[in-house]
mmCIF file of C-alpha atoms in Angstrom:
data_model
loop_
_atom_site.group_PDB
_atom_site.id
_atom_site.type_symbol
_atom_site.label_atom_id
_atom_site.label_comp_id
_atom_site.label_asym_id
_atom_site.label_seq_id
_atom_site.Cartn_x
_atom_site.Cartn_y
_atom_site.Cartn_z
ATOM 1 C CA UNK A 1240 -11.800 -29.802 -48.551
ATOM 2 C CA UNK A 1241 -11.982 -32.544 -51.804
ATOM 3 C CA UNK A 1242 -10.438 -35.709 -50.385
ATOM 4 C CA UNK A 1243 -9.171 -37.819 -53.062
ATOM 5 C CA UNK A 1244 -9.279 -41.888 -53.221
ATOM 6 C CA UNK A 1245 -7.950 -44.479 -54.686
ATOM 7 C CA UNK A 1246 -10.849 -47.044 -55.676
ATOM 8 C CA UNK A 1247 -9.661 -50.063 -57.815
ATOM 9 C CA UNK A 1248 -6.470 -51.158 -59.055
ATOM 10 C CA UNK A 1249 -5.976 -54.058 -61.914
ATOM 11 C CA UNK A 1250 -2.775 -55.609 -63.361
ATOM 12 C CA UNK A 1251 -2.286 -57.682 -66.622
ATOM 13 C CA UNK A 1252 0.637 -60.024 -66.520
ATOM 14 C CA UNK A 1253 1.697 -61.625 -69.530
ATOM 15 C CA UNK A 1254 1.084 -65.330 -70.006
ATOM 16 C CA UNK A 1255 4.309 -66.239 -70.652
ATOM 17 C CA UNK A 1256 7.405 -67.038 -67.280
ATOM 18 C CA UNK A 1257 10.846 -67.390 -68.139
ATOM 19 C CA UNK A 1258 12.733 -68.504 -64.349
ATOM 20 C CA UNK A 1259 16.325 -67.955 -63.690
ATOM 21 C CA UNK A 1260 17.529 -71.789 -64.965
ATOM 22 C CA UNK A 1261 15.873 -70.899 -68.061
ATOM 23 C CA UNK A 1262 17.468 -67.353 -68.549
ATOM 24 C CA UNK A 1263 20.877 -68.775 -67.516
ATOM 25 C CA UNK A 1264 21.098 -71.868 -69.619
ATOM 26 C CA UNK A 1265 20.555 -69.675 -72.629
ATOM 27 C CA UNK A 1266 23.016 -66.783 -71.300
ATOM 28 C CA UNK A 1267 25.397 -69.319 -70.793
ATOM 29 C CA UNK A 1268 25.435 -71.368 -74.157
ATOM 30 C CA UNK A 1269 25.777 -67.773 -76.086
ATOM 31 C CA UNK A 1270 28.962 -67.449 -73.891
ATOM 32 C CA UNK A 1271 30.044 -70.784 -74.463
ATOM 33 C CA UNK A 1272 29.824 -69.569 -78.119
ATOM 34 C CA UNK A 1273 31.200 -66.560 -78.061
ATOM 35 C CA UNK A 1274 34.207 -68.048 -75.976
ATOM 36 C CA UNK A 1275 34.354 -70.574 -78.566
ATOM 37 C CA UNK A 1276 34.363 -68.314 -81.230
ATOM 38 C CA UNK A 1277 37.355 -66.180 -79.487
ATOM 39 C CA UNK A 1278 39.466 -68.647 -78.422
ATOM 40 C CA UNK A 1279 42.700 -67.699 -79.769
ATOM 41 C CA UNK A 1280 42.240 -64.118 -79.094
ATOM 42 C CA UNK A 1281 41.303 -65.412 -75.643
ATOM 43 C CA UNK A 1282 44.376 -67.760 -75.705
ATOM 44 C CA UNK A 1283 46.776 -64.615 -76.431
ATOM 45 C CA UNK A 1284 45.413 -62.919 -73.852
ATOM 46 C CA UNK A 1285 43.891 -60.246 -76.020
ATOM 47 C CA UNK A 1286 40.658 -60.971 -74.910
ATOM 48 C CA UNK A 1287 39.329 -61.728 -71.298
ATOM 49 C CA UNK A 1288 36.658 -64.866 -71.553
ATOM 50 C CA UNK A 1289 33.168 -64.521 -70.454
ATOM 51 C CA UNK A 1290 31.832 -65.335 -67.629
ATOM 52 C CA UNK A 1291 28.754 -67.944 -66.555
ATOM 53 C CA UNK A 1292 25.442 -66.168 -65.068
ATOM 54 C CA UNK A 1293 24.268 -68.920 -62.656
ATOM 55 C CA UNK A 1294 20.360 -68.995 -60.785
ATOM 56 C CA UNK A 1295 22.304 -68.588 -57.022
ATOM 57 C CA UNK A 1296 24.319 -65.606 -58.218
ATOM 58 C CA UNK A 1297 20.878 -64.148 -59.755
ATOM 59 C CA UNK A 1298 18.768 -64.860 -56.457
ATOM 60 C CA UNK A 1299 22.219 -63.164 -54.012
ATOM 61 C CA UNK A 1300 22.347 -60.074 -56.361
ATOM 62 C CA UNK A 1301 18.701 -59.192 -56.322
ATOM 63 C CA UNK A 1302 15.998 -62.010 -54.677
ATOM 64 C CA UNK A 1303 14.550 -62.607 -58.853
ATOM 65 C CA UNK A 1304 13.608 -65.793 -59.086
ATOM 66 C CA UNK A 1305 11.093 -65.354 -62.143
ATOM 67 C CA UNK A 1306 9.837 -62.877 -64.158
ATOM 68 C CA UNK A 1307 7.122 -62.382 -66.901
ATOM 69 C CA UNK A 1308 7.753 -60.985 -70.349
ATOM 70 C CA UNK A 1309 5.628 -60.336 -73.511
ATOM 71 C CA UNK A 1310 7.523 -63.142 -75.305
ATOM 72 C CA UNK A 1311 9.898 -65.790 -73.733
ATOM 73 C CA UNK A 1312 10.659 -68.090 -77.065
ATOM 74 C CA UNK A 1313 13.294 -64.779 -78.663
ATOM 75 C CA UNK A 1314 14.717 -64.117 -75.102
ATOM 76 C CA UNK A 1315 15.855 -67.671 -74.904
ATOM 77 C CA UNK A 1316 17.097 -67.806 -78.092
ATOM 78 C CA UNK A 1317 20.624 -67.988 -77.747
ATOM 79 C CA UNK A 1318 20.758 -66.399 -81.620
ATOM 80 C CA UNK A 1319 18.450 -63.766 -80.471
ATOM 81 C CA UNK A 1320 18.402 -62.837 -77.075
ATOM 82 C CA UNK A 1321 15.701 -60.562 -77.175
ATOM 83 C CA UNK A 1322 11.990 -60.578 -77.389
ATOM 84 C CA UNK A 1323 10.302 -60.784 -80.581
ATOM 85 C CA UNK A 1324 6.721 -58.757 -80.685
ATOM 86 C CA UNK A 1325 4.597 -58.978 -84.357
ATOM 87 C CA UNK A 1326 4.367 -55.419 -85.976
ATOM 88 C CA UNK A 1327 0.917 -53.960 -85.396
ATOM 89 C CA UNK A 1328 -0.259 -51.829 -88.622
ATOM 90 C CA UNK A 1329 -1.358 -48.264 -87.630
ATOM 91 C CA UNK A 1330 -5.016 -49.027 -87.412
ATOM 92 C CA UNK A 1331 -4.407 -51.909 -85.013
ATOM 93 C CA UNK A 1332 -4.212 -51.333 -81.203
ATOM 94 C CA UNK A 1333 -0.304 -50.974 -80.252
ATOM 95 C CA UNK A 1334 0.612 -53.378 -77.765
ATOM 96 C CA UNK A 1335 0.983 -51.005 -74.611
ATOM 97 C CA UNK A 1336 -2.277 -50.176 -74.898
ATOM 98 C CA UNK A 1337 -3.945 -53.626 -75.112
ATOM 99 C CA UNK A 1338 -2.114 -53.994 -71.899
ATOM 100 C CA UNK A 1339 -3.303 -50.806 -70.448
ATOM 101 C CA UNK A 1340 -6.950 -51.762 -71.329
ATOM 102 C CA UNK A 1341 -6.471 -55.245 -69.903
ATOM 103 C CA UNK A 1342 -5.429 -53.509 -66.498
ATOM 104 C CA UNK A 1343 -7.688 -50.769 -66.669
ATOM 105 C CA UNK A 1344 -10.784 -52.965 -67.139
ATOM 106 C CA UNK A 1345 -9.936 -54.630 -63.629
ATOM 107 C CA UNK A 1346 -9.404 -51.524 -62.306
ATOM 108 C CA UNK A 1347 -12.614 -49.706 -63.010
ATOM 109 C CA UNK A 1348 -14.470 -52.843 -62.138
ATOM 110 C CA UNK A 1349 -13.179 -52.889 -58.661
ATOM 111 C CA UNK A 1350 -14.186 -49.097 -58.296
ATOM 112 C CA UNK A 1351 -17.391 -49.942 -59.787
ATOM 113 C CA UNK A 1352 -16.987 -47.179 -62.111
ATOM 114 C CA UNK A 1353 -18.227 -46.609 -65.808
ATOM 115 C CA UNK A 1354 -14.754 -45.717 -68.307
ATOM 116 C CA UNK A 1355 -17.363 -42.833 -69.557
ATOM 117 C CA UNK A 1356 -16.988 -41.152 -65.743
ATOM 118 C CA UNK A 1357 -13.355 -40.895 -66.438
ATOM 119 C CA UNK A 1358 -12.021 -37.723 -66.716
ATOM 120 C CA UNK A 1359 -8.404 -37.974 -66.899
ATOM 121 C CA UNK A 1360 -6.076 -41.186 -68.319
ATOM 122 C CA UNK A 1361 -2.775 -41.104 -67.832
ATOM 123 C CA UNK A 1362 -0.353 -43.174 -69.337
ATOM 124 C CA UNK A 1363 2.764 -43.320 -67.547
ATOM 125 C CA UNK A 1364 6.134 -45.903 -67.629
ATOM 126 C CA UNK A 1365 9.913 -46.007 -68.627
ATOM 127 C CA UNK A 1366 9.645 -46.867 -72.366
ATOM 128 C CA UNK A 1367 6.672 -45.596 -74.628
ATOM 129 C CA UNK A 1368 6.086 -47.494 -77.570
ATOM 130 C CA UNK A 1369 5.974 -44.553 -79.440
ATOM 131 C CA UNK A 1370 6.377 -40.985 -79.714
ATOM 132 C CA UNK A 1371 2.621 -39.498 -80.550
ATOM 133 C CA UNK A 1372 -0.100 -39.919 -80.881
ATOM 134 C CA UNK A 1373 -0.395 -40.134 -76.971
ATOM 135 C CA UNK A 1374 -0.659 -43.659 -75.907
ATOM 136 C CA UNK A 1375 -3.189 -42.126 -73.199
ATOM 137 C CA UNK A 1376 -5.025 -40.677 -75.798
ATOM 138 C CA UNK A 1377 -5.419 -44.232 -77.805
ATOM 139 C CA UNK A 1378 -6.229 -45.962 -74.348
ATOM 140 C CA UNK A 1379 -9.118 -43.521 -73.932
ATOM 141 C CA UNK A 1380 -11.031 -44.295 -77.026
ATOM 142 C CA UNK A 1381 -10.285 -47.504 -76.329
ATOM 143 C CA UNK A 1382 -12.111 -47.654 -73.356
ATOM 144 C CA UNK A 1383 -14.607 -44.802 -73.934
ATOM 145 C CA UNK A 1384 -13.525 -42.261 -71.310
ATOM 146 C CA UNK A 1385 -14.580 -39.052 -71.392
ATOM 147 C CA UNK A 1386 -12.319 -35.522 -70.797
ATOM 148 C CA UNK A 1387 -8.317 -35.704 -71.813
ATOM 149 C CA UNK A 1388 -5.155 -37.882 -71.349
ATOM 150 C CA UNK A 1389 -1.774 -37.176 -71.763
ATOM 151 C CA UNK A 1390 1.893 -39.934 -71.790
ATOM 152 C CA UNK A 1391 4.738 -38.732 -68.700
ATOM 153 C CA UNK A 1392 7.890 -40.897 -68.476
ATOM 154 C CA UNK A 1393 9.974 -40.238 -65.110
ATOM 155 C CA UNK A 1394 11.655 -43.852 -65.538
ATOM 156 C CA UNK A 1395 10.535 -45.909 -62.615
ATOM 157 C CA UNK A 1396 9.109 -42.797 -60.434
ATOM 158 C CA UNK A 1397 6.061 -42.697 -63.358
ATOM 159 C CA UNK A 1398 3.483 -44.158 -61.609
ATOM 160 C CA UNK A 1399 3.602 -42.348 -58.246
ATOM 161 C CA UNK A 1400 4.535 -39.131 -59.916
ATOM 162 C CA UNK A 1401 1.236 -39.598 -62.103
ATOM 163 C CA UNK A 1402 -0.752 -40.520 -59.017
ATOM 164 C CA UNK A 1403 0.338 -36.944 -57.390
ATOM 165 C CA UNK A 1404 -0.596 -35.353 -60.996
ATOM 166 C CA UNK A 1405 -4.029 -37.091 -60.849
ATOM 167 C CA UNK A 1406 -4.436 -36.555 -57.164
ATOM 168 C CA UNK A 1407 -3.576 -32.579 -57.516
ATOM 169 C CA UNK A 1408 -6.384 -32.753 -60.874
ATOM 170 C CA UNK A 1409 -8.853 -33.968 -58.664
ATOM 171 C CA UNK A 1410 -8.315 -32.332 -55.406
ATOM 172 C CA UNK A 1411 -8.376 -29.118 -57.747
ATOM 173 C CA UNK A 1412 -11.929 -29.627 -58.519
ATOM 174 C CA UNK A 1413 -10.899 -29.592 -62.297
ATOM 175 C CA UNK A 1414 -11.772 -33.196 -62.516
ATOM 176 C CA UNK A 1415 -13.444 -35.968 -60.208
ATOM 177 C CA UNK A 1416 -12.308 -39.045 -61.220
ATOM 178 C CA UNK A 1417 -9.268 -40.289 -63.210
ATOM 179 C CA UNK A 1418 -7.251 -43.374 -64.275
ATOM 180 C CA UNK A 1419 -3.033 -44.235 -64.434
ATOM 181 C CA UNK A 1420 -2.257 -46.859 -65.908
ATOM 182 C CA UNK A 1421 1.466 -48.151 -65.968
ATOM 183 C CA UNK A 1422 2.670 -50.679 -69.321
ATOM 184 C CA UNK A 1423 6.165 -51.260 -68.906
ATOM 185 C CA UNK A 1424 7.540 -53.498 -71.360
ATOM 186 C CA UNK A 1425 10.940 -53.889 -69.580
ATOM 187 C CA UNK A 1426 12.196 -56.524 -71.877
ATOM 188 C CA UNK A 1427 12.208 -54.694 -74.533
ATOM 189 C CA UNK A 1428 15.094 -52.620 -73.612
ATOM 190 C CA UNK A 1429 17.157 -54.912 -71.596
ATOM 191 C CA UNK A 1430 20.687 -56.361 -72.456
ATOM 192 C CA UNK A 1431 20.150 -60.091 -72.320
ATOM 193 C CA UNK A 1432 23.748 -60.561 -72.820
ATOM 194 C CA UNK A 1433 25.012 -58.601 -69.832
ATOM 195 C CA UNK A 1434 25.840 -61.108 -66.976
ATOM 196 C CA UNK A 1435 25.281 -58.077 -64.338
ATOM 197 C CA UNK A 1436 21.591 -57.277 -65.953
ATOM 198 C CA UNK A 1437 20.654 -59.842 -68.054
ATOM 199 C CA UNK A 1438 17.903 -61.006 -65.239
ATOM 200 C CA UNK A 1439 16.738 -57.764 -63.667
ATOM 201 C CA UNK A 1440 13.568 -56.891 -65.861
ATOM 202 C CA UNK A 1441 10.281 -58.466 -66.956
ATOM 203 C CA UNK A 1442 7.194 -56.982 -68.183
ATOM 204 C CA UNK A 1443 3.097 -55.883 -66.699
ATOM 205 C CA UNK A 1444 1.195 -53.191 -66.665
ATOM 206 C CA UNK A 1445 -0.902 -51.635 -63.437
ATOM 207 C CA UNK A 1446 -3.530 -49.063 -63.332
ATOM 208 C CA UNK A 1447 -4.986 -47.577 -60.313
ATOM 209 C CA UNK A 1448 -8.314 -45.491 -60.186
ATOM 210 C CA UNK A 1449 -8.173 -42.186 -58.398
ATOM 211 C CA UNK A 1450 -11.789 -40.246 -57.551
ATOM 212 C CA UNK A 1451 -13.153 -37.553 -55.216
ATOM 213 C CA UNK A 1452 -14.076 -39.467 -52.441
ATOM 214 C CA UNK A 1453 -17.501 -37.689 -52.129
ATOM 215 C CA UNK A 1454 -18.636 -39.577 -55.232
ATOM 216 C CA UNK A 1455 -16.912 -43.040 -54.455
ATOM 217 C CA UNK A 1456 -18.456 -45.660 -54.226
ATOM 218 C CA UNK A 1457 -16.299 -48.688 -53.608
ATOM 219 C CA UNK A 1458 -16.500 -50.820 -50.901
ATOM 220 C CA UNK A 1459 -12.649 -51.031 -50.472
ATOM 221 C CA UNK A 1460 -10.690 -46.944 -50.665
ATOM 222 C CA UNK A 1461 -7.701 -45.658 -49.980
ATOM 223 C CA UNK A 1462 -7.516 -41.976 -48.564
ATOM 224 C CA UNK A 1463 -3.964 -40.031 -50.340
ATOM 225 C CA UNK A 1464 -2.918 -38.131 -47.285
ATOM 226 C CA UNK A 1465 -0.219 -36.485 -49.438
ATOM 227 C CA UNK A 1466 2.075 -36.863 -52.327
ATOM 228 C CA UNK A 1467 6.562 -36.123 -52.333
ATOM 229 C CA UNK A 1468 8.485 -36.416 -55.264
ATOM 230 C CA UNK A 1469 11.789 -35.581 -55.687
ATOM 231 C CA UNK A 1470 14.566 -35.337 -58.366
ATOM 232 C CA UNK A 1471 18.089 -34.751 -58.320
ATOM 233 C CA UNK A 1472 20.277 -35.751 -61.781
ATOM 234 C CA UNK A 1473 22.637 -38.637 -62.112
ATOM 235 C CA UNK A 1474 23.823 -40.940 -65.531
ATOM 236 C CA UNK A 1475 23.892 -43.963 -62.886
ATOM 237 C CA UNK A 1476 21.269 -44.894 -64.768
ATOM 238 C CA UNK A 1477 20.333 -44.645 -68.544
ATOM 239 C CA UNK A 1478 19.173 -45.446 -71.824
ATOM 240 C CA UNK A 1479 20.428 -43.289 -74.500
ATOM 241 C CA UNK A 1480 17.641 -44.592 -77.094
ATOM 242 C CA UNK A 1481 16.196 -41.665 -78.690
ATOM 243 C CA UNK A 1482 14.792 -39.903 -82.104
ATOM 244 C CA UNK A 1483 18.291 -37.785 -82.296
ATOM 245 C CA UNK A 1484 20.370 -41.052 -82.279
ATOM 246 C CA UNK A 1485 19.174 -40.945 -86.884
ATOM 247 C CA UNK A 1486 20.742 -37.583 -87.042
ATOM 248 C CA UNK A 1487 23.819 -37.688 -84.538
ATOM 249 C CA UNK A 1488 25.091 -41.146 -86.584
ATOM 250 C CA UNK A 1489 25.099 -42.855 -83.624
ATOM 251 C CA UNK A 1490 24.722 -46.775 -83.268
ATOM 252 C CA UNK A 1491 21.282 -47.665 -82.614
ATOM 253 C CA UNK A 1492 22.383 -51.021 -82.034
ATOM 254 C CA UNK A 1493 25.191 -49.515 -79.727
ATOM 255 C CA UNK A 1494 24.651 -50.876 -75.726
ATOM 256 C CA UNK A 1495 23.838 -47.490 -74.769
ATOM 257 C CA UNK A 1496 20.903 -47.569 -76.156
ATOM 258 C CA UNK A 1497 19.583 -50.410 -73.870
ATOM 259 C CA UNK A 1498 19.509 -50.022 -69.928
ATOM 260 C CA UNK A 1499 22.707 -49.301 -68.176
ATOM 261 C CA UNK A 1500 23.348 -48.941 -64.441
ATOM 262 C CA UNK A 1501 26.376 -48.494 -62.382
ATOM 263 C CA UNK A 1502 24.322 -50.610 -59.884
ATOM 264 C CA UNK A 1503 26.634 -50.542 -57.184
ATOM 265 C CA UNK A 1504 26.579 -46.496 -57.088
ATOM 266 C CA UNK A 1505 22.535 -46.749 -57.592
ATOM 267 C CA UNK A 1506 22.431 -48.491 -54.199
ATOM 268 C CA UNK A 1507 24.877 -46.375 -52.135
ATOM 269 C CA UNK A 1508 23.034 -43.346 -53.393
ATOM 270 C CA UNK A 1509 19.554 -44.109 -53.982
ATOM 271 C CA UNK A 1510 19.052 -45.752 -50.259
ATOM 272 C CA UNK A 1511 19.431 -43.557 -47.929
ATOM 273 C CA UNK A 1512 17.979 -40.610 -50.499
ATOM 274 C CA UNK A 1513 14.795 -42.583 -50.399
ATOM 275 C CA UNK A 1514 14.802 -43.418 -46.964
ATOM 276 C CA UNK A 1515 14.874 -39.558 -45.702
ATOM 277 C CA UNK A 1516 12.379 -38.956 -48.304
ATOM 278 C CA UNK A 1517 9.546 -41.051 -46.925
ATOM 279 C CA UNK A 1518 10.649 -39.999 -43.424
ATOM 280 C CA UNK A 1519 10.638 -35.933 -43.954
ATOM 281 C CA UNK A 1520 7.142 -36.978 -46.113
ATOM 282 C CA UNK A 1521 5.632 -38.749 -42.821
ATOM 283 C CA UNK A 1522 7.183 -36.014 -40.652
ATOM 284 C CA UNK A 1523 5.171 -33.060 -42.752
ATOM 285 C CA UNK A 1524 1.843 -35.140 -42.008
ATOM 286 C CA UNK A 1525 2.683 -35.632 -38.208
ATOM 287 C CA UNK A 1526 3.766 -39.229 -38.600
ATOM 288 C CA UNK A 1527 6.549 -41.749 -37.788
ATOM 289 C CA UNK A 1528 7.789 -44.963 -38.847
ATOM 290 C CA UNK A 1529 5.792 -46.395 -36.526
ATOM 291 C CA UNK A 1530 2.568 -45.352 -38.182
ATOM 292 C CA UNK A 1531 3.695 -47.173 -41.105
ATOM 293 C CA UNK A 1532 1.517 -50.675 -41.306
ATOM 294 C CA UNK A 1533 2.594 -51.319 -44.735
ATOM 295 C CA UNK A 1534 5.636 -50.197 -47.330
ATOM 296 C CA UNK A 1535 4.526 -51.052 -50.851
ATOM 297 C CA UNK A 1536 8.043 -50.401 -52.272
ATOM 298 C CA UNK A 1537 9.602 -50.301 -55.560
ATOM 299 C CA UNK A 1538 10.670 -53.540 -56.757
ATOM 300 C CA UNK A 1539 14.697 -53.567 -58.087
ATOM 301 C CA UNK A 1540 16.617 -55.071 -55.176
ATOM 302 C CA UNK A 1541 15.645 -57.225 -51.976
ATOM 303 C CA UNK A 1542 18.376 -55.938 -50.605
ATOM 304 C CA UNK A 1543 17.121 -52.119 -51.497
ATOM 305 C CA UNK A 1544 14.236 -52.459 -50.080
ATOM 306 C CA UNK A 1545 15.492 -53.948 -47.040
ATOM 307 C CA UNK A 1546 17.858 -50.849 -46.222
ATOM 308 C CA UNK A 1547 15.023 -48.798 -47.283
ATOM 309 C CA UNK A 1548 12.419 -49.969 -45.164
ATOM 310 C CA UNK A 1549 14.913 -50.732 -41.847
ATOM 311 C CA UNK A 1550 16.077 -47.138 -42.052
ATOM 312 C CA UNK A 1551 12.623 -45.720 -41.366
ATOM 313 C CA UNK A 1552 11.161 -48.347 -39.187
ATOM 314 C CA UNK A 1553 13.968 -48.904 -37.287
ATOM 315 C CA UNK A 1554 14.262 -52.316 -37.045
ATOM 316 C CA UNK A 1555 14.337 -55.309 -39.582
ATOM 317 C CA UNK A 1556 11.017 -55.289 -41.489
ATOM 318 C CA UNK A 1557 8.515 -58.411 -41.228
ATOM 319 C CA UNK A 1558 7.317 -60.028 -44.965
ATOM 320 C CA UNK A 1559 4.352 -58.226 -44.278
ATOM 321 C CA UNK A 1560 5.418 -54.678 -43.632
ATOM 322 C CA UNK A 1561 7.478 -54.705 -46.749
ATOM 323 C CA UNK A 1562 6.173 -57.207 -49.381
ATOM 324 C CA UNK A 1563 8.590 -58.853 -51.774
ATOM 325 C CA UNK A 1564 6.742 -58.935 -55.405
ATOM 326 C CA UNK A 1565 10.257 -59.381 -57.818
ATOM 327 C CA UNK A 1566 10.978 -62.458 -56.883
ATOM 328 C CA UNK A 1567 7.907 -63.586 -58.860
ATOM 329 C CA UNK A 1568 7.376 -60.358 -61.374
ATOM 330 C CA UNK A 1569 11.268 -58.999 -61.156
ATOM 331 C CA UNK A 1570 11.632 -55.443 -62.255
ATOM 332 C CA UNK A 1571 8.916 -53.983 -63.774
ATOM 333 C CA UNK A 1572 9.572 -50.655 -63.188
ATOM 334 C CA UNK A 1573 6.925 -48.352 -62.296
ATOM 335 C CA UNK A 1574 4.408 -51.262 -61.927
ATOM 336 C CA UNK A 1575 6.518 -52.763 -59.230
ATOM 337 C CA UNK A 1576 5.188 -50.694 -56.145
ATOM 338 C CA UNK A 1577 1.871 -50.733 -57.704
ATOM 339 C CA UNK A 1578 1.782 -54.681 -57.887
ATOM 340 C CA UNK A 1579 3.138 -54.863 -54.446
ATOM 341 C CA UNK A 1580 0.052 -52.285 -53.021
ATOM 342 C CA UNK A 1581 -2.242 -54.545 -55.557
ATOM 343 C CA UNK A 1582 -1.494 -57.869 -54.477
ATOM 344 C CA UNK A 1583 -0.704 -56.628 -50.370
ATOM 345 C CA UNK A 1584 -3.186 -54.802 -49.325
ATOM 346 C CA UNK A 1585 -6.619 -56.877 -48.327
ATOM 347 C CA UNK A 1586 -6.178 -57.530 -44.557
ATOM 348 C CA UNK A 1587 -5.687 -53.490 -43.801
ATOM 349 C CA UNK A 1588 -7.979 -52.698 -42.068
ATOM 350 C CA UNK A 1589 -9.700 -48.975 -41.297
ATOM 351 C CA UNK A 1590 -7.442 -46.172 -40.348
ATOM 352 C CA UNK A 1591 -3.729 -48.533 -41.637
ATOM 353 C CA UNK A 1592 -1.565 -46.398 -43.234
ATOM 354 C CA UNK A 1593 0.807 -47.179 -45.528
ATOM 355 C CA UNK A 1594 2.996 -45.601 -48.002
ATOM 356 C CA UNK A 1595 3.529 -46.297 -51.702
ATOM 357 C CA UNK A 1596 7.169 -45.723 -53.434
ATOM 358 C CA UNK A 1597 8.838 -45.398 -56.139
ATOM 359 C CA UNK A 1598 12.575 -44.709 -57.049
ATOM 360 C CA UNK A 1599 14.795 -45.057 -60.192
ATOM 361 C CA UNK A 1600 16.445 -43.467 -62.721
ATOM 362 C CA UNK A 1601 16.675 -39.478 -62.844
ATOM 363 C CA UNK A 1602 17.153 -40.076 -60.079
ATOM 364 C CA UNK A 1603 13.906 -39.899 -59.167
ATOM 365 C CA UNK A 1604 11.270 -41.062 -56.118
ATOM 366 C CA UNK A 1605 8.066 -40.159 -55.292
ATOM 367 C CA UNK A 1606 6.362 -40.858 -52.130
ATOM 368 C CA UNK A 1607 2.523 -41.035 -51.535
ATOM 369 C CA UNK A 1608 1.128 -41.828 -48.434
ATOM 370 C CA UNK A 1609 -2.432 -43.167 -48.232
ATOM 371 C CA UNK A 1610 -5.180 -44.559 -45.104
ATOM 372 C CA UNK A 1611 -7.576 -47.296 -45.520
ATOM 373 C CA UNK A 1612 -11.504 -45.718 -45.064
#
């Protein structure tokens, strides 16, 4: 039987932090001037008046304190209010994949593995820059891996859903080694000017090494005892940006074609939905709650992850059961659970278990449970 590991992770986080008193004073002068500006309207009571974001509602909402982005100076423009990224002509590198090889590079050097002995890239995350070529397939020349690579978007379920493709490629015996890597550029297609949003996402990229574990040879691996994913459709969530938006007529400046959640629906439905699915997953594999010596959880909502983890521990789970990366790196989508397992995962020692999760949009959540060798 082909036991597949996971060998060497790497992120990339963007140089530049933007914290909540930052984000708010700019949120709050462009409603000071759009109050301004509607005043009368206001006045007639035509028009309700904007509210103030403030850093303590931001922190009680979600537990995001910071968060890093590909460009902080347009964000906190009050004019602007979004990031502002150089073109790149067609012969340079695009930006989500000098991110990818950033992470990548990390990745493969804790695995101590050569880029040619890669068989498989995958390039997986909410938002790809493009449409084709494949980013995968211009982050493998970039890096000089051998075999294929191919782009999959399941919002912020990509990264554990490509970690179960992988895992199935290489437990297949088709391939013996392969590489996800996760650039989410979450800024991008967030509404700075939406008081319930406006702090939720900032931007990184992950990647994660997967390889038969008969040719590993990193000192540090991580056994995948199995893979769940699961899907079931809701508009809770969505982003109507999309190549048919030219020839419907629709506004491509329209907010529907930035993120949109119904967040309080998200949580009463996406909790306890997540919650049975890494409990039926541990059940299949003959284990409990109890087994569990670390969560590495998607990163939207302290408060998510809280219910999440309580419901299949059963009881209130420690700092280090359930590690909090968002209130550092905020939402980064797919990354999130991956920068959680990357920055939480030293002190396990052989035979911990611990599950990796993901869960967003779709909906969608994937589950894969791994052991340290």
């Amino acid at each position: 039987m082909t036991h597949v590991v996971i060998t060497g992770t790497g992120l990339y986080t963007p140089e530049y932090a933007i914290d909540n008193a930052a984000l708010v004073a700019a949120f709050n002068t462009w409603v000071d001037g759009e109050n301004h500006q509607h005043a009368d309207a206001i006045a007639r009571g035509e028009r309700e008046p904007l509210a103030h974001s403030s850093s303590e509602f931001i922190v009680k909402a979600s537990g995001i304190k910071n968060r890093y982005v590909l460009d902080a100076q347009g964000i906190l423009d009050p004019q602007r209010m979004r990031p502002k990224l150089p073109h790149r002509d067609n012969d340079e590198p695009s930006i989500q994949c000098g991110m990818a090889t950033a992470a990548a590079r990390q990745a493969l050097a804790a695995a101590r593995v050569d880029p040619a002995d890669i068989e498989l890239v995958i390039v997986a995350c909410s938002n790809l820059e493009r449409a084709y070529p494949a980013v995968a397939v211009e982050v493998q020349q970039a890096l000089g891996t051998s075999g294929y690579g191919f782009d999959m978007n399941v919002a912020c379920s990509s990264a554990t859903f490509a970690l179960e493709t992988a895992s199935n490629a290489i437990a297949s015996g088709s391939i013996k080694r392969a590489l996800v890597v996760n650039p989410e550029i979450c800024s991008a297609h967030l509404n700075f000017r939406d008081r319930d949003s406006h702090f939720i996402f900032g931007d990184a990229c992950t990647a994660i090494v997967l390889e038969n574990s008969a040719i590993a040879v990193a000192d540090e691996q991580f056994e995948i005892l199995g893979t769940h994913l699961i899907t079931k459709f809701s508009n809770a969530i969505r982003n109507n940006a999309g190549f048919l938006n030219r020839v419907t007529d629709s506004d491509p400046l329209a907010l529907d074609k930035l993120f949109v959640q119904e967040g309080r629906r998200v949580f009463k439905e996406v909790c306890p939905m997540v919650a049975k699915l890494i409990t039926d997953h541990l059940a299949s594999l003959e284990l409990s709650g109890s087994d569990l010596k670390r969560m590495w959880l998607h990163q939207a909502n302290q408060h998510m992850n809280d219910l999440i983890a309580r419901k299949v521990l059963g009881y209130d789970p420690s700092a280090d059961q359930a590690p909090i990366i968002l209130d550092r790196y905020a939402n980064t989508s797919s990354a999130g659970s991956i920068i959680a397992f990357h920055l939480h995962r030293e002190e396990l020692v052989e035979g911990d278990i611990g599950v990796i999760c993901s869960f967003g949009a779709g909906y969608s959540a994937g589950s894969v449970v791994v052991r340290r060798r």
